[in-house]
Short mmCIF file of C-alpha atoms in Angstrom, two decimals:
data_model
loop_
_atom_site.label_atom_id
_atom_site.label_comp_id
_atom_site.label_asym_id
_atom_site.label_seq_id
_atom_site.Cartn_x
_atom_site.Cartn_y
_atom_site.Cartn_z
CA MET A 1 -36.50 -3.48 24.17
CA SER A 2 -38.24 -2.66 20.90
CA PRO A 3 -36.42 -3.13 17.58
CA SER A 4 -36.06 0.64 17.19
CA ASP A 5 -34.57 1.01 20.68
CA ALA A 6 -32.21 -1.91 20.04
CA ALA A 7 -30.93 -0.22 16.89
CA ALA A 8 -30.62 3.20 18.52
CA HIS A 9 -28.97 2.17 21.80
CA PRO A 10 -27.18 -1.18 21.37
CA VAL A 11 -24.93 -2.15 24.27
CA LYS A 12 -21.62 -3.76 23.45
CA PRO A 13 -21.77 -7.34 24.77
CA ASP A 14 -19.22 -8.44 27.34
CA HIS A 15 -17.71 -11.06 25.06
CA VAL A 16 -16.51 -8.36 22.63
CA PHE A 17 -13.14 -7.31 24.04
CA ASP A 18 -12.28 -3.60 23.73
CA ARG A 19 -13.23 -2.31 20.23
CA GLU A 20 -15.03 0.63 21.87
CA VAL A 21 -14.29 2.99 18.98
CA GLU A 22 -15.27 0.45 16.32
CA TRP A 23 -18.48 -0.43 18.18
CA ALA A 24 -19.44 3.24 18.48
CA GLU A 25 -18.76 3.84 14.78
CA LEU A 26 -20.77 0.83 13.66
CA THR A 27 -23.74 1.28 15.99
CA GLY A 28 -23.85 5.01 15.26
CA PHE A 29 -24.00 4.21 11.55
CA VAL A 30 -26.57 1.45 12.00
CA GLY A 31 -28.84 3.43 14.33
CA ASP A 32 -28.85 6.69 12.38
CA PRO A 33 -32.58 7.59 12.29
CA ARG A 34 -32.38 9.93 9.30
CA PRO A 35 -34.15 8.86 6.09
CA GLY A 36 -32.13 7.54 3.18
CA ALA A 37 -30.39 4.24 2.63
CA THR A 38 -26.70 4.34 3.55
CA LEU A 39 -23.65 2.21 2.83
CA GLY A 40 -20.71 1.29 5.05
CA LEU A 41 -17.48 -0.46 4.11
CA VAL A 42 -15.50 -2.44 6.70
CA SER A 43 -12.00 -3.70 5.94
CA GLY A 44 -8.98 -5.06 7.76
CA GLN A 45 -6.30 -7.68 7.64
CA HIS A 46 -7.13 -11.35 8.11
CA ARG A 47 -8.11 -12.52 11.65
CA GLN A 48 -8.63 -9.09 13.22
CA GLY A 49 -12.13 -9.94 14.44
CA LYS A 50 -14.25 -8.26 11.76
CA THR A 51 -16.69 -11.16 11.59
CA PHE A 52 -16.92 -11.48 15.38
CA LEU A 53 -17.65 -7.76 15.69
CA LEU A 54 -20.20 -7.61 12.88
CA GLN A 55 -22.08 -10.66 14.14
CA ALA A 56 -22.34 -8.99 17.54
CA VAL A 57 -23.65 -5.77 15.94
CA ALA A 58 -26.23 -7.70 13.92
CA LYS A 59 -27.45 -9.56 17.00
CA ALA A 60 -27.60 -6.44 19.18
CA THR A 61 -29.59 -4.51 16.56
CA GLU A 62 -31.75 -7.37 15.25
CA GLY A 63 -30.20 -6.92 11.85
CA PHE A 64 -29.54 -9.27 8.95
CA TYR A 65 -26.13 -10.94 8.68
CA PHE A 66 -24.82 -13.11 5.86
CA ASP A 67 -21.36 -14.68 5.71
CA GLY A 68 -20.26 -14.85 2.08
CA GLN A 69 -18.29 -17.81 0.81
CA ALA A 70 -16.47 -18.52 -2.43
CA ALA A 71 -19.07 -20.49 -4.37
CA ALA A 72 -20.98 -20.46 -7.64
CA GLU A 73 -23.46 -17.61 -7.97
CA ALA A 74 -26.51 -19.89 -7.94
CA GLU A 75 -25.38 -21.61 -4.75
CA THR A 76 -24.71 -18.28 -3.03
CA LEU A 77 -28.13 -16.93 -4.00
CA HIS A 78 -29.74 -20.10 -2.64
CA ARG A 79 -27.90 -19.77 0.69
CA LEU A 80 -28.70 -16.08 0.90
CA ALA A 81 -32.39 -16.75 0.24
CA GLU A 82 -32.48 -19.32 3.04
CA HIS A 83 -30.93 -16.87 5.49
CA PHE A 84 -33.34 -14.18 4.32
CA GLY A 85 -36.31 -16.49 4.84
CA GLU A 86 -35.18 -17.33 8.37
CA HIS A 87 -34.68 -13.64 9.18
CA THR A 88 -38.09 -12.59 7.88
CA ARG A 89 -39.81 -15.73 9.25
CA ALA A 90 -41.19 -16.47 5.81
CA THR A 91 -43.05 -19.72 5.23
CA HIS A 92 -40.88 -20.41 2.21
CA PRO A 93 -37.62 -18.74 1.21
CA PRO A 94 -37.63 -16.71 -2.01
CA HIS A 95 -36.22 -18.13 -5.24
CA TRP A 96 -33.75 -15.58 -6.55
CA GLN A 97 -32.27 -16.13 -9.97
CA ARG A 98 -30.37 -12.83 -10.18
CA TRP A 99 -28.44 -10.62 -7.81
CA GLU A 100 -30.72 -7.73 -8.77
CA ASP A 101 -33.68 -9.50 -7.11
CA ALA A 102 -31.70 -10.38 -3.98
CA VAL A 103 -30.26 -6.89 -3.51
CA ASP A 104 -33.65 -5.23 -3.94
CA ALA A 105 -35.18 -7.56 -1.33
CA LEU A 106 -32.36 -6.98 1.13
CA LEU A 107 -32.56 -3.22 0.78
CA ALA A 108 -36.34 -3.32 1.28
CA LEU A 109 -35.72 -4.48 4.88
CA GLY A 110 -35.10 -0.83 5.77
CA ASP A 111 -38.45 0.48 4.56
CA GLN A 112 -39.88 0.72 8.10
CA ARG A 113 -36.89 1.37 10.40
CA PRO A 114 -33.09 1.63 10.37
CA VAL A 115 -31.96 -1.94 9.69
CA PRO A 116 -28.38 -3.20 9.34
CA VAL A 117 -27.90 -5.55 6.41
CA ILE A 118 -24.40 -6.99 6.77
CA ILE A 119 -22.69 -8.92 3.98
CA ASP A 120 -19.44 -10.33 5.35
CA ASN A 121 -16.55 -11.64 3.23
CA PHE A 122 -17.97 -9.65 0.36
CA PRO A 123 -14.90 -10.06 -1.91
CA ASP A 124 -15.58 -13.82 -2.03
CA LEU A 125 -18.96 -13.07 -3.59
CA VAL A 126 -17.56 -10.71 -6.20
CA GLY A 127 -15.22 -13.32 -7.71
CA PRO A 128 -18.02 -15.45 -9.23
CA SER A 129 -20.24 -12.36 -9.69
CA PRO A 130 -18.00 -9.48 -10.83
CA ALA A 131 -20.99 -7.27 -11.64
CA LEU A 132 -22.23 -7.34 -8.01
CA PRO A 133 -20.77 -3.94 -6.98
CA SER A 134 -22.49 -2.35 -9.99
CA VAL A 135 -25.76 -4.09 -9.10
CA ILE A 136 -25.61 -2.61 -5.59
CA HIS A 137 -24.68 0.78 -6.97
CA GLY A 138 -27.69 0.76 -9.30
CA ALA A 139 -30.04 -0.37 -6.53
CA TYR A 140 -28.91 2.49 -4.33
CA LEU A 141 -29.46 5.04 -7.06
CA ARG A 142 -33.03 3.77 -7.51
CA LEU A 143 -33.69 3.88 -3.77
CA HIS A 144 -32.50 7.46 -3.50
CA GLN A 145 -34.81 8.44 -6.34
CA VAL A 146 -38.05 6.64 -5.53
CA ARG A 147 -37.92 5.48 -1.87
CA ARG A 148 -36.11 8.20 -0.02
CA HIS A 149 -37.67 7.14 3.28
CA ASN A 150 -35.80 3.80 3.19
CA ARG A 151 -33.26 3.45 6.03
CA THR A 152 -31.32 0.32 5.16
CA ARG A 153 -27.79 0.42 6.60
CA LEU A 154 -25.89 -1.89 4.26
CA ILE A 155 -22.45 -2.95 5.48
CA LEU A 156 -20.07 -4.72 3.12
CA SER A 157 -17.06 -6.25 4.84
CA GLY A 158 -13.95 -8.23 4.07
CA GLY A 159 -10.41 -7.97 2.82
CA THR A 160 -7.67 -5.41 3.13
CA PRO A 161 -8.35 -1.74 2.37
CA SER A 162 -6.44 -2.07 -0.91
CA LEU A 163 -8.62 -5.02 -1.97
CA MET A 164 -11.81 -3.17 -1.10
CA ARG A 165 -10.63 -0.14 -3.07
CA ARG A 166 -9.98 -2.32 -6.12
CA LEU A 167 -13.45 -3.87 -5.86
CA PHE A 168 -15.20 -0.56 -5.61
CA SER A 169 -13.25 1.48 -8.14
CA GLY A 170 -14.44 2.25 -11.64
CA PRO A 171 -17.40 4.08 -13.15
CA SER A 172 -19.93 2.78 -10.57
CA SER A 173 -17.73 3.24 -7.54
CA LEU A 174 -19.42 2.41 -4.27
CA HIS A 175 -16.95 4.65 -2.48
CA ARG A 176 -18.98 7.64 -3.59
CA LEU A 177 -22.02 6.22 -1.79
CA ALA A 178 -20.26 5.12 1.40
CA SER A 179 -20.83 7.22 4.50
CA LEU A 180 -18.74 4.89 6.68
CA GLU A 181 -15.34 3.38 5.90
CA LEU A 182 -14.05 1.52 8.94
CA LEU A 183 -10.66 -0.17 9.21
CA VAL A 184 -10.49 -2.86 11.91
CA GLN A 185 -6.89 -2.91 13.05
CA PRO A 186 -4.94 -5.16 15.43
CA PHE A 187 -5.01 -4.30 19.12
CA ASP A 188 -2.20 -1.95 20.08
CA PHE A 189 0.47 -3.24 22.45
CA ARG A 190 -1.32 -2.20 25.64
CA GLU A 191 -4.67 -3.61 24.53
CA ALA A 192 -2.95 -6.83 23.41
CA ALA A 193 -1.37 -7.33 26.84
CA ARG A 194 -4.79 -7.04 28.49
CA PHE A 195 -6.33 -9.35 25.87
CA TRP A 196 -3.72 -12.03 26.59
CA GLY A 197 -4.03 -11.46 30.34
CA ILE A 198 -0.33 -10.55 30.69
CA ARG A 199 0.74 -8.31 33.57
CA SER A 200 4.51 -8.44 33.15
CA PRO A 201 5.55 -5.68 30.70
CA ARG A 202 8.67 -7.60 29.61
CA LEU A 203 6.63 -10.72 28.86
CA ALA A 204 4.07 -8.54 27.09
CA VAL A 205 6.76 -7.19 24.72
CA GLN A 206 8.04 -10.70 24.01
CA VAL A 207 4.58 -12.10 23.25
CA HIS A 208 3.66 -9.07 21.15
CA ALA A 209 6.89 -9.54 19.17
CA VAL A 210 5.60 -12.99 18.19
CA VAL A 211 1.84 -12.55 17.67
CA GLY A 212 1.27 -8.80 17.64
CA GLY A 213 -2.26 -7.63 18.35
CA THR A 214 -4.23 -10.05 16.16
CA PRO A 215 -7.04 -11.33 18.41
CA ALA A 216 -7.73 -14.60 16.56
CA TYR A 217 -4.24 -15.86 17.28
CA ARG A 218 -5.10 -16.44 20.91
CA GLY A 219 -8.45 -18.13 20.52
CA ASP A 220 -8.47 -19.88 17.15
CA LEU A 221 -4.79 -20.68 16.64
CA VAL A 222 -3.41 -21.58 20.09
CA CYS A 223 -6.68 -22.49 21.87
CA ASP A 224 -6.20 -19.84 24.59
CA ASP A 225 -2.73 -21.10 25.52
CA ALA A 226 -1.10 -17.99 26.99
CA PRO A 227 2.26 -17.96 28.83
CA THR A 228 1.61 -18.09 32.55
CA SER A 229 4.68 -16.06 33.57
CA PRO A 230 7.93 -14.64 32.16
CA HIS A 231 9.57 -17.98 32.96
CA ASP A 232 7.01 -19.76 30.76
CA PHE A 233 7.75 -17.73 27.62
CA ASP A 234 10.36 -20.07 26.13
CA ALA A 235 8.19 -23.14 26.70
CA TRP A 236 5.17 -21.29 25.28
CA VAL A 237 7.05 -20.49 22.05
CA CYS A 238 8.05 -24.15 21.69
CA ARG A 239 4.55 -25.51 22.28
CA THR A 240 2.77 -22.99 20.03
CA VAL A 241 4.42 -21.10 17.18
CA LEU A 242 7.26 -23.63 16.81
CA SER A 243 5.02 -26.69 17.03
CA PRO A 244 3.78 -28.09 13.68
CA ARG A 245 0.79 -29.52 15.56
CA VAL A 246 -0.51 -26.05 16.40
CA PRO A 247 -2.26 -23.93 13.71
CA LEU A 248 -0.28 -20.82 14.65
CA HIS A 249 2.87 -22.50 13.34
CA TRP A 250 1.50 -22.42 9.79
CA GLU A 251 -0.19 -19.04 9.89
CA ALA A 252 2.74 -16.91 8.66
CA ARG A 253 3.19 -19.08 5.58
CA ASN A 254 -0.55 -19.12 4.95
CA LEU A 255 -0.62 -15.33 5.14
CA LEU A 256 2.03 -15.01 2.48
CA GLU A 257 0.57 -17.68 0.23
CA GLU A 258 -2.81 -15.97 0.34
CA GLU A 259 -1.32 -12.60 -0.52
CA ALA A 260 1.39 -13.40 -3.08
CA ASN A 261 1.11 -15.26 -6.37
CA HIS A 262 3.38 -18.19 -7.12
CA ALA A 263 5.88 -16.16 -9.13
CA ASP A 264 6.37 -13.66 -6.29
CA ARG A 265 6.31 -16.11 -3.39
CA ALA A 266 9.95 -17.26 -3.33
CA LEU A 267 11.26 -13.73 -3.75
CA SER A 268 8.79 -12.53 -1.10
CA HIS A 269 10.19 -15.01 1.40
CA SER A 270 13.77 -13.95 0.63
CA THR A 271 12.82 -10.29 0.89
CA LEU A 272 11.12 -10.80 4.25
CA VAL A 273 14.12 -12.75 5.57
CA ALA A 274 16.37 -9.83 4.58
CA ILE A 275 14.12 -7.27 6.28
CA ALA A 276 13.69 -9.44 9.37
CA THR A 277 17.46 -9.69 9.78
CA GLY A 278 18.16 -5.98 9.49
CA CYS A 279 18.04 -4.82 5.86
CA SER A 280 15.54 -2.03 5.45
CA THR A 281 16.25 -0.26 2.15
CA PRO A 282 15.52 -1.59 -1.37
CA GLY A 283 19.18 -1.43 -2.33
CA GLY A 284 20.29 -3.23 0.82
CA ILE A 285 17.68 -5.95 0.34
CA ALA A 286 18.62 -6.46 -3.32
CA GLU A 287 22.29 -6.79 -2.40
CA ARG A 288 21.53 -9.18 0.46
CA ILE A 289 19.45 -11.62 -1.58
CA GLY A 290 21.28 -11.24 -4.90
CA ALA A 291 18.27 -10.02 -6.87
CA SER A 292 17.82 -7.06 -9.17
CA LEU A 293 16.59 -3.82 -7.69
CA THR A 294 13.68 -3.90 -10.16
CA ASP A 295 12.49 -7.30 -8.94
CA VAL A 296 12.89 -6.34 -5.29
CA SER A 297 11.03 -3.08 -5.81
CA HIS A 298 8.16 -5.00 -7.41
CA VAL A 299 7.89 -7.43 -4.49
CA LEU A 300 8.13 -4.60 -1.96
CA ALA A 301 5.26 -2.85 -3.72
CA VAL A 302 3.16 -6.03 -3.71
CA LEU A 303 3.77 -6.71 -0.01
CA ARG A 304 3.15 -3.10 0.90
CA ASN A 305 -0.05 -3.00 -1.10
CA ARG A 306 -1.26 -6.07 0.78
CA GLY A 307 -0.58 -4.40 4.11
CA LEU A 308 2.27 -6.76 5.03
CA LEU A 309 4.98 -4.08 4.93
CA HIS A 310 5.18 -0.49 6.10
CA ALA A 311 7.32 2.01 4.19
CA GLU A 312 8.61 5.01 6.12
CA PRO A 313 10.93 7.89 5.18
CA ASP A 314 14.09 8.26 7.22
CA ALA A 315 13.63 10.95 9.86
CA PHE A 316 16.57 13.00 8.59
CA ARG A 317 16.89 11.83 4.98
CA PRO A 318 13.33 11.98 3.56
CA ALA A 319 14.42 10.62 0.18
CA LEU A 320 15.50 7.37 1.86
CA THR A 321 12.63 4.91 2.38
CA ARG A 322 12.94 2.18 4.97
CA TYR A 323 10.74 -0.91 5.12
CA ARG A 324 9.60 -2.87 8.15
CA ILE A 325 7.34 -5.90 8.44
CA ALA A 326 3.85 -4.93 9.56
CA GLU A 327 2.80 -8.34 10.91
CA PRO A 328 4.99 -9.46 13.85
CA LEU A 329 4.29 -13.14 13.14
CA LEU A 330 5.84 -12.70 9.68
CA ALA A 331 8.92 -11.10 11.21
CA PHE A 332 9.25 -13.93 13.75
CA GLU A 333 8.79 -16.55 11.03
CA HIS A 334 11.44 -15.13 8.71
CA ALA A 335 14.03 -14.25 11.34
CA VAL A 336 13.68 -17.33 13.52
CA ALA A 337 11.63 -20.19 12.10
CA TRP A 338 12.09 -20.07 8.33
CA PRO A 339 15.83 -20.90 8.30
CA HIS A 340 15.22 -23.94 10.55
CA ARG A 341 11.84 -25.19 9.36
CA ALA A 342 13.12 -28.68 8.47
CA LEU A 343 14.27 -29.30 12.04
CA ILE A 344 11.14 -27.72 13.47
CA GLU A 345 8.90 -29.96 11.39
CA GLN A 346 10.87 -32.91 12.74
CA GLU A 347 9.57 -31.66 16.11
CA ASP A 348 12.91 -30.46 17.45
CA ALA A 349 11.40 -27.14 18.57
CA VAL A 350 13.27 -27.03 21.87
CA GLY A 351 16.66 -27.58 20.23
CA VAL A 352 15.95 -24.98 17.54
CA TRP A 353 14.74 -22.44 20.07
CA GLN A 354 17.85 -22.83 22.21
CA ARG A 355 19.92 -22.14 19.12
CA VAL A 356 17.94 -19.14 17.85
CA ARG A 357 17.00 -17.51 21.16
CA PRO A 358 19.77 -14.88 20.81
CA THR A 359 18.53 -14.17 17.26
CA PHE A 360 15.03 -13.63 18.60
CA ASP A 361 16.32 -11.10 21.13
CA SER A 362 18.47 -9.17 18.64
CA ALA A 363 16.53 -9.45 15.37
CA VAL A 364 12.92 -9.69 16.60
CA ALA A 365 12.41 -8.43 20.15
CA ALA A 366 14.86 -5.51 19.98
CA PRO A 367 13.48 -3.83 16.83
CA HIS A 368 9.94 -4.63 17.96
CA PHE A 369 10.61 -2.93 21.30
CA ALA A 370 11.86 0.13 19.43
CA GLN A 371 8.66 0.19 17.38
CA LEU A 372 6.55 0.01 20.54
CA CYS A 373 8.51 2.96 21.91
CA ARG A 374 7.74 4.92 18.77
CA GLY A 375 4.07 4.05 19.22
CA TRP A 376 4.17 5.19 22.86
CA THR A 377 5.38 8.67 21.88
CA THR A 378 2.40 9.36 19.63
CA GLU A 379 -0.31 7.42 21.47
CA TYR A 380 0.40 7.55 25.18
CA ALA A 381 2.97 10.19 26.10
CA ALA A 382 1.51 13.05 28.15
CA PRO A 383 0.87 16.30 26.25
CA ASP A 384 3.80 18.07 27.95
CA THR A 385 6.30 15.22 27.59
CA PHE A 386 7.95 16.58 24.45
CA GLY A 387 6.98 20.23 24.60
CA GLY A 388 4.74 19.90 21.57
CA GLU A 389 2.14 17.66 19.97
CA PRO A 390 3.84 14.54 18.52
CA THR A 391 2.58 13.50 15.09
CA THR A 392 5.23 11.07 13.80
CA ALA A 393 7.92 8.86 15.29
CA VAL A 394 10.28 7.00 12.96
CA ARG A 395 13.87 5.82 12.66
CA GLY A 396 16.57 8.12 11.41
CA THR A 397 20.25 8.10 10.47
CA VAL A 398 22.54 10.91 11.56
CA SER A 399 25.67 11.09 9.43
CA GLY A 400 28.60 12.94 10.96
CA PRO A 401 31.59 14.48 9.20
CA ALA A 402 33.57 12.33 6.79
CA GLY A 403 35.26 9.46 8.55
CA HIS A 404 32.93 9.56 11.54
CA THR A 405 30.60 6.70 12.42
CA ARG A 406 26.94 7.29 11.70
CA LEU A 407 24.42 7.14 14.52
CA ASP A 408 21.10 5.37 14.09
CA VAL A 409 18.35 7.12 16.03
CA ASP A 410 15.63 4.66 16.99
CA VAL A 411 12.92 7.16 17.96
CA ALA A 412 12.90 10.50 16.17
CA VAL A 413 9.75 12.38 17.15
CA ARG A 414 8.37 15.27 15.15
CA GLY A 415 5.28 17.30 15.86
CA THR A 416 3.62 20.67 16.07
CA VAL A 417 4.85 23.51 18.29
CA GLU A 418 2.88 26.78 18.39
CA GLY A 419 1.34 26.03 15.02
CA ARG A 420 4.63 25.02 13.39
CA PRO A 421 4.47 21.46 11.99
CA GLY A 422 7.39 19.07 11.55
CA VAL A 423 9.42 20.37 14.48
CA LEU A 424 11.97 17.90 15.87
CA LEU A 425 10.72 17.21 19.41
CA SER A 426 13.00 14.38 20.47
CA VAL A 427 15.75 11.97 19.44
CA GLY A 428 15.96 8.68 21.27
CA LEU A 429 17.77 5.37 21.55
CA ALA A 430 15.97 2.11 22.39
CA ARG A 431 17.87 -0.78 23.96
CA TRP A 432 15.98 -3.99 24.64
CA ASN A 433 18.60 -5.99 26.55
CA GLU A 434 20.95 -3.28 27.75
CA THR A 435 21.15 -1.17 30.91
CA MET A 436 21.50 2.35 29.58
CA ASP A 437 24.03 4.83 30.97
CA ILE A 438 25.44 8.29 30.45
CA HIS A 439 27.24 7.21 27.28
CA HIS A 440 23.89 6.78 25.55
CA LEU A 441 22.97 10.34 26.52
CA GLU A 442 26.29 11.55 25.15
CA GLN A 443 25.52 9.83 21.83
CA LEU A 444 22.20 11.65 21.67
CA ARG A 445 23.82 14.98 22.49
CA HIS A 446 26.32 14.37 19.70
CA ALA A 447 23.51 13.54 17.29
CA LEU A 448 21.71 16.76 18.17
CA SER A 449 24.93 18.72 17.69
CA VAL A 450 25.44 17.22 14.20
CA LEU A 451 21.82 17.84 13.28
CA GLY A 452 22.02 21.41 14.50
CA ALA A 453 25.16 22.00 12.43
CA SER A 454 23.34 20.69 9.35
CA GLY A 455 20.54 23.21 9.75
CA GLU A 456 17.99 21.21 11.76
CA ASP A 457 16.20 23.20 14.48
CA VAL A 458 17.17 21.25 17.61
CA ASN A 459 16.27 23.90 20.17
CA GLY A 460 14.03 22.17 22.66
CA ALA A 461 14.57 18.67 21.22
CA THR A 462 14.58 16.21 24.11
CA PRO A 463 17.14 13.39 24.34
CA ALA A 464 15.30 10.18 25.29
CA CYS A 465 16.42 6.73 26.37
CA TYR A 466 14.10 3.72 26.18
CA SER A 467 15.24 0.53 27.91
CA GLY A 468 13.88 -2.95 28.44
CA ILE A 469 16.33 -3.48 31.34
CA GLY A 470 16.71 -0.12 33.05
CA PHE A 471 19.08 2.80 33.62
CA ASN A 472 22.12 3.30 35.82
CA SER A 473 22.27 5.83 38.64
CA GLU A 474 24.23 8.40 36.63
CA LEU A 475 21.55 8.49 33.93
CA ARG A 476 18.81 8.67 36.55
CA ALA A 477 20.61 11.68 38.03
CA ALA A 478 20.62 13.30 34.58
CA GLU A 479 16.89 12.67 34.38
CA ALA A 480 16.41 14.41 37.75
CA ARG A 481 18.23 17.45 36.35
CA GLY A 482 15.86 17.50 33.36
CA GLU A 483 18.57 16.55 30.86
CA VAL A 484 17.00 13.37 29.48
CA LEU A 485 13.68 11.57 29.22
CA LEU A 486 13.77 7.97 30.46
CA VAL A 487 11.13 5.41 29.49
CA ASP A 488 11.29 1.95 31.03
CA LEU A 489 8.91 -0.96 30.49
CA ASP A 490 6.59 0.09 33.29
CA ARG A 491 6.21 3.57 31.82
CA LEU A 492 5.80 2.10 28.34
CA TYR A 493 2.82 0.03 29.44
CA HIS A 494 1.34 2.04 32.28
CA GLY A 495 2.66 5.62 32.21
CA GLU A 496 2.64 8.78 30.15
#
């Protein structure tokens, strides 16, 4: 295959699991035959496989790849020149004294054909060389003016989207030049089960509640140790995430220490413990940890900005914002491991796990299962499941008349019906360790009645029950009559 064919029709190698969409986006960008140098920005949380993916793209397209490291500018330029010399098969590598010379040489690689030039971990290069984004911006402006035939496909990668935005903001913003902005996200729950080789849906939920869809956790941090069966889950937890001898044990703390400064770190831990054990509003968190609402709001903003928290409006009270932990490993750490870390580090993982196993089921697996159910409604449910096109699925609180107990709806689905957005399509309850029965359906009917009385359009809203155990015969009969939607683990992972 010629270099031009390799760039235009690169085949995703077998060792790159899934990532079909990301591969198509990257190779489409790299192989674009049109004249004009282009810029792509790739971001994502730590350990999502950005480097693995970009190295595969560079190899498949015979492009240039450089892995940036935090080092003095002179050392980085020396390393870059050596890589450049190897790529161009030069007798001697160039001697670059300035970033301007290096960037011009790299961009010249695209003078003859579309060539990917990939700079990975780019934020680490900007620290010692803060003018680097402006240097690249200036080089692109010159190319577009005097060498319009150039077809360099420069890809800058590394860091969270918020970090990349901060790097490229300002008067010489690279965002204005970027024709590709790709976010590499964790595998979703179905992809993660296939990646870990797990066939049991219940085991898949449990493992996903611990490690989520971050691919590096399997290979780099537990050395491919996956639970062999549902009966192996408890032992797997003890020999991996609860074992100080395994890198995964330290990953949650490393994540937080990388993302929070020293002043915020202690409050961040306390905030995450509060969220992991059921507090979801700023006021509730502040009351739980005994901190001021101002301080808690600051930490919530920091964690959210770093992609470690998601903030979502309540389904029925939009002014109320609820927070949940975005990284499952952080939720597991702060609900289960953090309160017992002294015993764990004394290698009493089995004893600790026996003690906290009920906490894992109630505080980690149960809310995680509910979140997977919300994801199912928008990603996998068949088009006719809810009588409309689902767009959002969040938690919601239904408050009855004074003196009546509120009902927390785990899966409130809204979407578009006949061009009308925001229509309530479904209200649902999710129960991880509970066989659901007709009483759950009655709760949902009551919730719909209260919502209807408050002015919500509930005509056509489907009651839904999601269970990790199953449903009794009476509820199955209600399903047969079309009165309720039932989603069990098999449907969650394999159905629509």
